[in-house]
């Protein structure tokens, strides 16, 4: 029997085992071959019912795919999430690409406030990439959701690839498959070929998209970052950490000894320093709650799942919050990986001491302010 592959996620189709990836009922296979739209059952359910099932791919499988990238003569398009840059960096990518050219694409541009200048974000992304050991030959900003700069991206890829194949890489949830869909639609007019969702780990095997000159664009599975907040939330609560609209910054005037709860998902403590405004950049639906630092632990344990939600009853095994302390003496962002960030206006004259709390396993880091 000829090998068949899902056009949504790229996995090999099989009709024998419902529990294994690629399962598709025989009737659906027959219909898919007739219509030219053959999807595995997982992709079908995801597309029509927004249902997701776990990805059965190991870290070794992902590493194997990255090695394949390094062994090819290709242009590497590295898609990162502007909203969650730290959580969307592929560890050691500079080693894996092995000298191949890298085009860095900052996706989800539409989520940043409209007043944010592209040139500043481009420069900021370049600086952060250099800190990670990456030396991209160019940086571009896109919004796959709104088709922002897709034509420009296609033109840039065509120019930079110089007749070579193209590998599109990124961690889960950066909007990589949505971006590929936008490119396919722009080139061919076909809509929503690749399965996309807000769930981590949708693409199961690399997908080949043929180009006119006989080369390919390869869409690879999202590499899973174990410290992403998405891995600790139920499906219905992912909306709080995956903004779909422009985020509206909220500024809070805090005295030292005050705390901001980020629903029940995190916490920001202003420990010492002069009274100042802290600007929070999170999904517009995430409720922030101000209280006193003294007694904040008890407040969290009392109100988690009610006043402070998410997490809720579906997240009974949600990890405990762990504290990370910082002294800030310049304008910096405190980033809660996969959730958002708070901008802090520290200075040499007036340094501030703060603490960020996040679920055990989720990174809290500082970086040069993006805005």
mmCIF file of C-alpha atoms in Angstrom:
data_model
loop_
_atom_site.group_PDB
_atom_site.id
_atom_site.type_symbol
_atom_site.label_atom_id
_atom_site.label_comp_id
_atom_site.label_asym_id
_atom_site.label_seq_id
_atom_site.Cartn_x
_atom_site.Cartn_y
_atom_site.Cartn_z
ATOM 1 C CA UNK A 1 0.000 0.000 0.000
ATOM 2 C CA UNK A 2 1.237 3.459 -0.889
ATOM 3 C CA UNK A 3 2.342 5.485 2.148
ATOM 4 C CA UNK A 4 -0.072 8.330 2.896
ATOM 5 C CA UNK A 5 0.568 11.409 4.987
ATOM 6 C CA UNK A 6 -1.701 13.881 6.784
ATOM 7 C CA UNK A 7 -1.655 17.245 4.986
ATOM 8 C CA UNK A 8 -2.370 18.934 8.325
ATOM 9 C CA UNK A 9 0.517 17.773 10.500
ATOM 10 C CA UNK A 10 2.645 15.654 8.166
ATOM 11 C CA UNK A 11 2.339 12.409 10.118
ATOM 12 C CA UNK A 12 2.124 9.039 8.323
ATOM 13 C CA UNK A 13 -1.497 7.840 8.072
ATOM 14 C CA UNK A 14 -2.387 4.473 9.633
ATOM 15 C CA UNK A 15 -5.746 2.732 10.093
ATOM 16 C CA UNK A 16 -4.843 0.018 12.620
ATOM 17 C CA UNK A 17 -4.307 1.546 16.063
ATOM 18 C CA UNK A 18 -6.567 4.279 17.471
ATOM 19 C CA UNK A 19 -4.069 5.033 20.233
ATOM 20 C CA UNK A 20 -1.130 5.724 17.899
ATOM 21 C CA UNK A 21 -0.464 8.952 16.032
ATOM 22 C CA UNK A 22 -1.653 9.116 12.436
ATOM 23 C CA UNK A 23 -4.775 7.022 13.033
ATOM 24 C CA UNK A 24 -7.542 7.620 10.498
ATOM 25 C CA UNK A 25 -10.654 5.465 9.917
ATOM 26 C CA UNK A 26 -10.568 3.699 6.537
ATOM 27 C CA UNK A 27 -13.733 5.501 5.422
ATOM 28 C CA UNK A 28 -12.060 8.849 6.115
ATOM 29 C CA UNK A 29 -8.978 7.752 4.155
ATOM 30 C CA UNK A 30 -11.146 6.860 1.140
ATOM 31 C CA UNK A 31 -12.982 10.176 1.308
ATOM 32 C CA UNK A 32 -9.740 12.103 1.812
ATOM 33 C CA UNK A 33 -8.189 10.537 -1.273
ATOM 34 C CA UNK A 34 -11.263 11.494 -3.293
ATOM 35 C CA UNK A 35 -11.249 15.117 -2.144
ATOM 36 C CA UNK A 36 -7.470 15.561 -1.963
ATOM 37 C CA UNK A 37 -7.757 16.616 1.713
ATOM 38 C CA UNK A 38 -6.513 13.703 3.793
ATOM 39 C CA UNK A 39 -6.240 14.487 7.514
ATOM 40 C CA UNK A 40 -5.415 12.196 10.414
ATOM 41 C CA UNK A 41 -8.159 11.886 13.014
ATOM 42 C CA UNK A 42 -6.207 14.072 15.422
ATOM 43 C CA UNK A 43 -6.062 16.947 12.932
ATOM 44 C CA UNK A 44 -9.707 16.435 11.916
ATOM 45 C CA UNK A 45 -10.854 16.741 15.515
ATOM 46 C CA UNK A 46 -8.590 19.691 16.128
ATOM 47 C CA UNK A 47 -9.857 21.551 13.046
ATOM 48 C CA UNK A 48 -13.572 20.848 13.587
ATOM 49 C CA UNK A 49 -13.949 20.430 17.350
ATOM 50 C CA UNK A 50 -10.852 22.144 18.761
ATOM 51 C CA UNK A 51 -9.904 18.871 20.470
ATOM 52 C CA UNK A 52 -6.252 18.026 21.075
ATOM 53 C CA UNK A 53 -4.390 14.842 21.938
ATOM 54 C CA UNK A 54 -0.869 14.500 23.298
ATOM 55 C CA UNK A 55 2.099 14.446 20.946
ATOM 56 C CA UNK A 56 3.989 11.152 21.045
ATOM 57 C CA UNK A 57 7.367 12.571 20.020
ATOM 58 C CA UNK A 58 10.434 12.424 22.233
ATOM 59 C CA UNK A 59 13.081 15.106 22.713
ATOM 60 C CA UNK A 60 15.401 12.821 20.743
ATOM 61 C CA UNK A 61 13.042 12.998 17.751
ATOM 62 C CA UNK A 62 13.182 16.786 17.842
ATOM 63 C CA UNK A 63 16.970 16.773 18.126
ATOM 64 C CA UNK A 64 17.164 14.393 15.169
ATOM 65 C CA UNK A 65 15.149 16.840 13.072
ATOM 66 C CA UNK A 66 17.405 19.725 14.105
ATOM 67 C CA UNK A 67 20.480 17.712 13.141
ATOM 68 C CA UNK A 68 18.869 17.158 9.746
ATOM 69 C CA UNK A 69 18.622 20.942 9.388
ATOM 70 C CA UNK A 70 22.308 21.301 10.206
ATOM 71 C CA UNK A 71 23.317 18.686 7.651
ATOM 72 C CA UNK A 72 21.443 20.470 4.852
ATOM 73 C CA UNK A 73 22.518 23.447 2.760
ATOM 74 C CA UNK A 74 19.487 25.610 3.448
ATOM 75 C CA UNK A 75 18.068 28.878 4.676
ATOM 76 C CA UNK A 76 16.797 28.518 8.252
ATOM 77 C CA UNK A 77 13.774 30.659 9.092
ATOM 78 C CA UNK A 78 13.649 30.838 12.890
ATOM 79 C CA UNK A 79 10.216 32.001 14.059
ATOM 80 C CA UNK A 80 10.052 33.509 17.556
ATOM 81 C CA UNK A 81 7.163 34.937 19.525
ATOM 82 C CA UNK A 82 7.673 38.653 20.201
ATOM 83 C CA UNK A 83 5.322 38.348 23.169
ATOM 84 C CA UNK A 84 7.397 35.501 24.640
ATOM 85 C CA UNK A 85 10.895 35.819 23.161
ATOM 86 C CA UNK A 86 12.678 34.123 26.059
ATOM 87 C CA UNK A 87 10.290 31.190 25.966
ATOM 88 C CA UNK A 88 10.564 30.824 22.197
ATOM 89 C CA UNK A 89 14.350 30.620 21.816
ATOM 90 C CA UNK A 90 15.582 27.178 20.717
ATOM 91 C CA UNK A 91 18.462 26.275 23.055
ATOM 92 C CA UNK A 92 21.683 25.768 21.106
ATOM 93 C CA UNK A 93 20.141 26.558 17.694
ATOM 94 C CA UNK A 94 23.369 28.247 16.593
ATOM 95 C CA UNK A 95 25.143 24.866 16.969
ATOM 96 C CA UNK A 96 22.450 22.946 15.109
ATOM 97 C CA UNK A 97 22.230 25.246 12.074
ATOM 98 C CA UNK A 98 25.947 24.596 11.507
ATOM 99 C CA UNK A 99 26.777 27.660 9.462
ATOM 100 C CA UNK A 100 23.488 27.917 7.535
ATOM 101 C CA UNK A 101 22.035 31.406 7.109
ATOM 102 C CA UNK A 102 19.323 32.288 9.626
ATOM 103 C CA UNK A 103 16.418 34.673 8.996
ATOM 104 C CA UNK A 104 14.903 35.654 12.344
ATOM 105 C CA UNK A 105 11.141 36.259 12.167
ATOM 106 C CA UNK A 106 9.431 37.929 15.111
ATOM 107 C CA UNK A 107 5.795 36.815 14.903
ATOM 108 C CA UNK A 108 2.691 38.242 16.643
ATOM 109 C CA UNK A 109 3.639 41.855 15.927
ATOM 110 C CA UNK A 110 -0.075 42.755 16.227
ATOM 111 C CA UNK A 111 -0.051 41.919 19.943
ATOM 112 C CA UNK A 112 2.341 44.752 20.847
ATOM 113 C CA UNK A 113 0.810 48.226 21.423
ATOM 114 C CA UNK A 114 0.391 50.077 18.111
ATOM 115 C CA UNK A 115 2.689 52.862 19.325
ATOM 116 C CA UNK A 116 5.640 50.428 19.359
ATOM 117 C CA UNK A 117 8.016 51.201 16.486
ATOM 118 C CA UNK A 118 9.087 48.311 14.244
ATOM 119 C CA UNK A 119 12.662 49.590 13.994
ATOM 120 C CA UNK A 120 13.077 49.499 17.786
ATOM 121 C CA UNK A 121 11.615 45.996 18.044
ATOM 122 C CA UNK A 122 13.887 44.814 15.198
ATOM 123 C CA UNK A 123 16.939 46.181 16.976
ATOM 124 C CA UNK A 124 15.782 44.699 20.277
ATOM 125 C CA UNK A 125 15.309 41.260 18.659
ATOM 126 C CA UNK A 126 18.758 41.444 17.062
ATOM 127 C CA UNK A 127 20.375 42.248 20.415
ATOM 128 C CA UNK A 128 18.547 39.386 22.151
ATOM 129 C CA UNK A 129 19.510 36.982 19.338
ATOM 130 C CA UNK A 130 23.180 37.958 19.706
ATOM 131 C CA UNK A 131 22.932 37.242 23.436
ATOM 132 C CA UNK A 132 21.783 33.717 22.496
ATOM 133 C CA UNK A 133 24.718 33.213 20.128
ATOM 134 C CA UNK A 134 22.646 33.629 16.954
ATOM 135 C CA UNK A 135 23.845 35.863 14.124
ATOM 136 C CA UNK A 136 20.816 36.249 11.827
ATOM 137 C CA UNK A 137 21.428 37.762 8.405
ATOM 138 C CA UNK A 138 18.157 39.683 8.728
ATOM 139 C CA UNK A 139 15.280 40.291 11.145
ATOM 140 C CA UNK A 140 11.623 40.666 10.140
ATOM 141 C CA UNK A 141 8.388 41.299 12.011
ATOM 142 C CA UNK A 142 5.163 39.588 10.982
ATOM 143 C CA UNK A 143 1.676 38.786 12.156
ATOM 144 C CA UNK A 144 0.520 35.493 10.719
ATOM 145 C CA UNK A 145 -2.895 36.055 12.274
ATOM 146 C CA UNK A 146 -3.441 39.344 10.412
ATOM 147 C CA UNK A 147 -1.305 38.630 7.317
ATOM 148 C CA UNK A 148 0.995 41.505 8.301
ATOM 149 C CA UNK A 149 4.168 41.643 6.121
ATOM 150 C CA UNK A 150 3.606 38.164 4.646
ATOM 151 C CA UNK A 151 4.399 39.346 1.097
ATOM 152 C CA UNK A 152 7.568 41.026 2.393
ATOM 153 C CA UNK A 153 8.552 37.823 4.187
ATOM 154 C CA UNK A 154 8.063 35.725 1.035
ATOM 155 C CA UNK A 155 10.197 38.181 -0.968
ATOM 156 C CA UNK A 156 12.905 38.121 1.696
ATOM 157 C CA UNK A 157 12.939 34.306 1.872
ATOM 158 C CA UNK A 158 13.145 34.063 -1.929
ATOM 159 C CA UNK A 159 16.072 36.494 -2.008
ATOM 160 C CA UNK A 160 18.021 34.990 0.903
ATOM 161 C CA UNK A 161 17.589 31.295 0.080
ATOM 162 C CA UNK A 162 19.495 31.637 -3.225
ATOM 163 C CA UNK A 163 17.887 28.539 -4.731
ATOM 164 C CA UNK A 164 18.241 26.458 -1.547
ATOM 165 C CA UNK A 165 15.634 24.621 0.517
ATOM 166 C CA UNK A 166 14.077 26.449 3.457
ATOM 167 C CA UNK A 167 13.584 25.018 6.965
ATOM 168 C CA UNK A 168 11.088 26.825 9.191
ATOM 169 C CA UNK A 169 11.876 26.131 12.861
ATOM 170 C CA UNK A 170 10.500 27.317 16.171
ATOM 171 C CA UNK A 171 9.298 26.159 19.563
ATOM 172 C CA UNK A 172 5.643 25.283 20.114
ATOM 173 C CA UNK A 173 3.052 28.072 20.198
ATOM 174 C CA UNK A 174 5.018 30.740 18.289
ATOM 175 C CA UNK A 175 2.491 30.697 15.418
ATOM 176 C CA UNK A 176 4.828 28.918 13.033
ATOM 177 C CA UNK A 177 2.213 26.777 11.264
ATOM 178 C CA UNK A 178 -0.156 29.755 11.030
ATOM 179 C CA UNK A 179 2.684 31.650 9.351
ATOM 180 C CA UNK A 180 3.284 28.772 6.918
ATOM 181 C CA UNK A 181 -0.452 28.706 6.144
ATOM 182 C CA UNK A 182 -0.336 32.428 5.351
ATOM 183 C CA UNK A 183 2.654 31.873 3.032
ATOM 184 C CA UNK A 184 0.897 28.982 1.249
ATOM 185 C CA UNK A 185 -2.258 31.055 0.849
ATOM 186 C CA UNK A 186 -0.278 33.953 -0.580
ATOM 187 C CA UNK A 187 1.600 31.715 -3.028
ATOM 188 C CA UNK A 188 -1.154 29.301 -4.075
ATOM 189 C CA UNK A 189 -4.475 30.621 -2.806
ATOM 190 C CA UNK A 190 -5.096 27.501 -0.680
ATOM 191 C CA UNK A 191 -6.361 28.310 2.816
ATOM 192 C CA UNK A 192 -5.581 26.552 6.091
ATOM 193 C CA UNK A 193 -3.680 23.570 4.707
ATOM 194 C CA UNK A 194 -1.628 23.008 7.874
ATOM 195 C CA UNK A 195 -3.328 22.277 11.164
ATOM 196 C CA UNK A 196 -2.986 25.171 13.603
ATOM 197 C CA UNK A 197 -4.149 25.690 17.162
ATOM 198 C CA UNK A 198 -3.164 27.414 20.384
ATOM 199 C CA UNK A 199 -2.140 24.016 21.796
ATOM 200 C CA UNK A 200 1.569 23.188 22.059
ATOM 201 C CA UNK A 201 2.865 20.557 19.658
ATOM 202 C CA UNK A 202 0.478 20.446 16.679
ATOM 203 C CA UNK A 203 2.848 19.565 13.797
ATOM 204 C CA UNK A 204 4.002 15.952 14.231
ATOM 205 C CA UNK A 205 6.448 15.492 11.381
ATOM 206 C CA UNK A 206 8.088 17.828 8.944
ATOM 207 C CA UNK A 207 5.798 18.957 6.133
ATOM 208 C CA UNK A 208 7.207 19.465 2.620
ATOM 209 C CA UNK A 209 5.895 22.409 0.612
ATOM 210 C CA UNK A 210 7.195 22.224 -2.986
ATOM 211 C CA UNK A 211 8.460 25.367 -4.707
ATOM 212 C CA UNK A 212 8.478 25.977 -8.452
ATOM 213 C CA UNK A 213 12.235 25.426 -8.842
ATOM 214 C CA UNK A 214 12.150 21.941 -7.336
ATOM 215 C CA UNK A 215 13.249 22.960 -3.845
ATOM 216 C CA UNK A 216 11.102 22.824 -0.698
ATOM 217 C CA UNK A 217 9.969 24.751 2.329
ATOM 218 C CA UNK A 218 10.018 22.325 5.270
ATOM 219 C CA UNK A 219 7.712 23.073 8.189
ATOM 220 C CA UNK A 220 9.157 21.274 11.219
ATOM 221 C CA UNK A 221 7.420 20.301 14.496
ATOM 222 C CA UNK A 222 7.566 22.872 17.248
ATOM 223 C CA UNK A 223 10.330 22.061 19.697
ATOM 224 C CA UNK A 224 8.787 21.781 23.154
ATOM 225 C CA UNK A 225 10.113 24.128 25.833
ATOM 226 C CA UNK A 226 9.474 22.392 29.127
ATOM 227 C CA UNK A 227 9.327 25.688 31.031
ATOM 228 C CA UNK A 228 6.495 27.202 28.987
ATOM 229 C CA UNK A 229 3.427 28.125 31.029
ATOM 230 C CA UNK A 230 1.194 26.395 28.441
ATOM 231 C CA UNK A 231 2.266 22.968 29.677
ATOM 232 C CA UNK A 232 0.720 23.586 33.099
ATOM 233 C CA UNK A 233 -2.735 24.801 32.054
ATOM 234 C CA UNK A 234 -5.965 23.133 30.998
ATOM 235 C CA UNK A 235 -7.129 23.671 27.413
ATOM 236 C CA UNK A 236 -9.784 26.254 28.290
ATOM 237 C CA UNK A 237 -7.279 28.394 30.221
ATOM 238 C CA UNK A 238 -4.725 28.654 27.415
ATOM 239 C CA UNK A 239 -6.570 31.758 26.200
ATOM 240 C CA UNK A 240 -5.095 33.706 29.138
ATOM 241 C CA UNK A 241 -1.534 33.194 27.922
ATOM 242 C CA UNK A 242 -2.010 33.313 24.134
ATOM 243 C CA UNK A 243 -3.170 36.851 23.312
ATOM 244 C CA UNK A 244 -4.988 37.212 20.007
ATOM 245 C CA UNK A 245 -5.463 40.988 20.180
ATOM 246 C CA UNK A 246 -3.308 44.039 20.923
ATOM 247 C CA UNK A 247 -2.408 43.996 24.602
ATOM 248 C CA UNK A 248 -3.441 47.055 26.613
ATOM 249 C CA UNK A 249 -0.676 47.929 29.118
ATOM 250 C CA UNK A 250 -1.809 48.558 32.700
ATOM 251 C CA UNK A 251 0.260 50.780 35.008
ATOM 252 C CA UNK A 252 0.104 50.320 38.782
ATOM 253 C CA UNK A 253 1.514 52.848 41.253
ATOM 254 C CA UNK A 254 3.085 50.694 43.940
ATOM 255 C CA UNK A 255 4.725 51.406 47.268
ATOM 256 C CA UNK A 256 7.449 49.076 48.514
ATOM 257 C CA UNK A 257 5.781 46.237 50.393
ATOM 258 C CA UNK A 258 3.044 45.725 47.810
ATOM 259 C CA UNK A 259 2.296 42.724 45.587
ATOM 260 C CA UNK A 260 0.583 42.197 42.239
ATOM 261 C CA UNK A 261 -0.973 38.783 41.652
ATOM 262 C CA UNK A 262 -1.137 37.720 37.992
ATOM 263 C CA UNK A 263 -4.414 35.844 38.477
ATOM 264 C CA UNK A 264 -3.170 32.674 40.217
ATOM 265 C CA UNK A 265 -0.409 32.052 37.672
ATOM 266 C CA UNK A 266 2.293 34.319 39.048
ATOM 267 C CA UNK A 267 3.146 37.131 41.394
ATOM 268 C CA UNK A 268 5.187 40.339 41.431
ATOM 269 C CA UNK A 269 6.599 41.705 44.722
ATOM 270 C CA UNK A 270 7.900 45.276 45.086
ATOM 271 C CA UNK A 271 10.280 44.702 47.994
ATOM 272 C CA UNK A 272 12.212 47.985 48.280
ATOM 273 C CA UNK A 273 12.820 51.237 46.418
ATOM 274 C CA UNK A 274 10.979 54.511 45.795
ATOM 275 C CA UNK A 275 7.277 54.513 44.975
ATOM 276 C CA UNK A 276 6.837 54.212 41.202
ATOM 277 C CA UNK A 277 4.614 53.029 38.386
ATOM 278 C CA UNK A 278 5.066 49.485 37.085
ATOM 279 C CA UNK A 279 3.594 48.754 33.655
ATOM 280 C CA UNK A 280 2.191 45.267 33.116
ATOM 281 C CA UNK A 281 1.927 43.600 29.687
ATOM 282 C CA UNK A 282 -0.342 40.556 29.865
ATOM 283 C CA UNK A 283 -3.357 39.184 28.023
ATOM 284 C CA UNK A 284 -6.242 41.624 28.438
ATOM 285 C CA UNK A 285 -8.397 38.907 30.036
ATOM 286 C CA UNK A 286 -5.871 38.089 32.770
ATOM 287 C CA UNK A 287 -7.013 39.621 36.064
ATOM 288 C CA UNK A 288 -4.305 41.385 38.091
ATOM 289 C CA UNK A 289 -4.884 41.893 41.813
ATOM 290 C CA UNK A 290 -2.974 44.298 44.098
ATOM 291 C CA UNK A 291 -2.463 43.496 47.772
ATOM 292 C CA UNK A 292 0.078 43.864 50.599
ATOM 293 C CA UNK A 293 3.305 41.883 50.444
ATOM 294 C CA UNK A 294 2.836 41.017 54.107
ATOM 295 C CA UNK A 295 0.335 38.187 54.137
ATOM 296 C CA UNK A 296 0.559 37.600 50.366
ATOM 297 C CA UNK A 297 1.344 33.896 50.843
ATOM 298 C CA UNK A 298 -1.783 33.360 52.923
ATOM 299 C CA UNK A 299 -3.825 35.448 50.464
ATOM 300 C CA UNK A 300 -2.719 33.223 47.590
ATOM 301 C CA UNK A 301 -3.547 29.969 49.345
ATOM 302 C CA UNK A 302 -6.958 31.305 50.419
ATOM 303 C CA UNK A 303 -8.056 32.736 47.051
ATOM 304 C CA UNK A 304 -6.326 30.547 44.456
ATOM 305 C CA UNK A 305 -8.983 29.086 42.168
ATOM 306 C CA UNK A 306 -11.634 31.669 43.164
ATOM 307 C CA UNK A 307 -10.546 35.326 43.204
ATOM 308 C CA UNK A 308 -7.201 34.300 41.708
ATOM 309 C CA UNK A 309 -8.103 32.210 38.663
ATOM 310 C CA UNK A 310 -6.733 30.567 36.566
ATOM 311 C CA UNK A 311 -5.685 27.998 37.733
ATOM 312 C CA UNK A 312 -9.035 26.438 38.564
ATOM 313 C CA UNK A 313 -10.416 23.061 39.593
ATOM 314 C CA UNK A 314 -9.126 21.498 36.368
ATOM 315 C CA UNK A 315 -5.570 22.312 37.461
ATOM 316 C CA UNK A 316 -5.420 20.536 40.813
ATOM 317 C CA UNK A 317 -1.792 19.575 40.172
ATOM 318 C CA UNK A 318 -0.715 23.117 39.257
ATOM 319 C CA UNK A 319 2.881 23.560 40.533
ATOM 320 C CA UNK A 320 3.681 25.701 43.563
ATOM 321 C CA UNK A 321 4.946 29.240 42.904
ATOM 322 C CA UNK A 322 8.703 29.747 43.262
ATOM 323 C CA UNK A 323 10.301 33.146 44.008
ATOM 324 C CA UNK A 324 13.178 34.771 42.080
ATOM 325 C CA UNK A 325 14.665 38.023 43.467
ATOM 326 C CA UNK A 326 16.355 40.767 41.423
ATOM 327 C CA UNK A 327 18.002 44.164 41.949
ATOM 328 C CA UNK A 328 17.123 46.479 39.040
ATOM 329 C CA UNK A 329 19.185 49.621 38.333
ATOM 330 C CA UNK A 330 18.052 50.420 34.751
ATOM 331 C CA UNK A 331 14.893 50.184 32.657
ATOM 332 C CA UNK A 332 14.234 46.442 32.486
ATOM 333 C CA UNK A 333 11.439 43.944 31.867
ATOM 334 C CA UNK A 334 10.724 41.181 34.346
ATOM 335 C CA UNK A 335 9.524 38.316 32.140
ATOM 336 C CA UNK A 336 7.277 35.457 33.225
ATOM 337 C CA UNK A 337 7.956 32.908 30.476
ATOM 338 C CA UNK A 338 4.893 32.365 28.318
ATOM 339 C CA UNK A 339 2.729 34.732 30.375
ATOM 340 C CA UNK A 340 3.916 38.320 29.869
ATOM 341 C CA UNK A 341 6.133 40.905 31.532
ATOM 342 C CA UNK A 342 6.309 43.931 33.837
ATOM 343 C CA UNK A 343 8.435 46.965 32.948
ATOM 344 C CA UNK A 344 10.509 48.361 35.841
ATOM 345 C CA UNK A 345 12.098 51.830 35.831
ATOM 346 C CA UNK A 346 15.133 51.260 38.005
ATOM 347 C CA UNK A 347 18.169 53.564 37.941
ATOM 348 C CA UNK A 348 21.671 53.766 39.439
ATOM 349 C CA UNK A 349 20.428 56.455 41.807
ATOM 350 C CA UNK A 350 17.229 54.619 42.715
ATOM 351 C CA UNK A 351 17.668 50.846 42.345
ATOM 352 C CA UNK A 352 14.710 48.643 43.205
ATOM 353 C CA UNK A 353 14.495 45.184 44.688
ATOM 354 C CA UNK A 354 11.731 43.015 43.280
ATOM 355 C CA UNK A 355 10.718 39.370 43.146
ATOM 356 C CA UNK A 356 8.903 37.429 40.465
ATOM 357 C CA UNK A 357 7.009 34.264 41.306
ATOM 358 C CA UNK A 358 6.073 31.585 38.772
ATOM 359 C CA UNK A 359 5.087 27.901 38.817
ATOM 360 C CA UNK A 360 8.022 25.620 39.558
ATOM 361 C CA UNK A 361 9.655 24.889 36.195
ATOM 362 C CA UNK A 362 8.578 28.169 34.520
ATOM 363 C CA UNK A 363 11.385 30.681 33.922
ATOM 364 C CA UNK A 364 11.411 34.207 35.387
ATOM 365 C CA UNK A 365 14.139 36.398 33.853
ATOM 366 C CA UNK A 366 15.081 40.029 33.336
ATOM 367 C CA UNK A 367 15.907 41.622 29.980
ATOM 368 C CA UNK A 368 16.378 45.036 28.419
ATOM 369 C CA UNK A 369 12.942 46.674 28.100
ATOM 370 C CA UNK A 370 11.261 46.009 24.757
ATOM 371 C CA UNK A 371 9.021 49.111 25.007
#
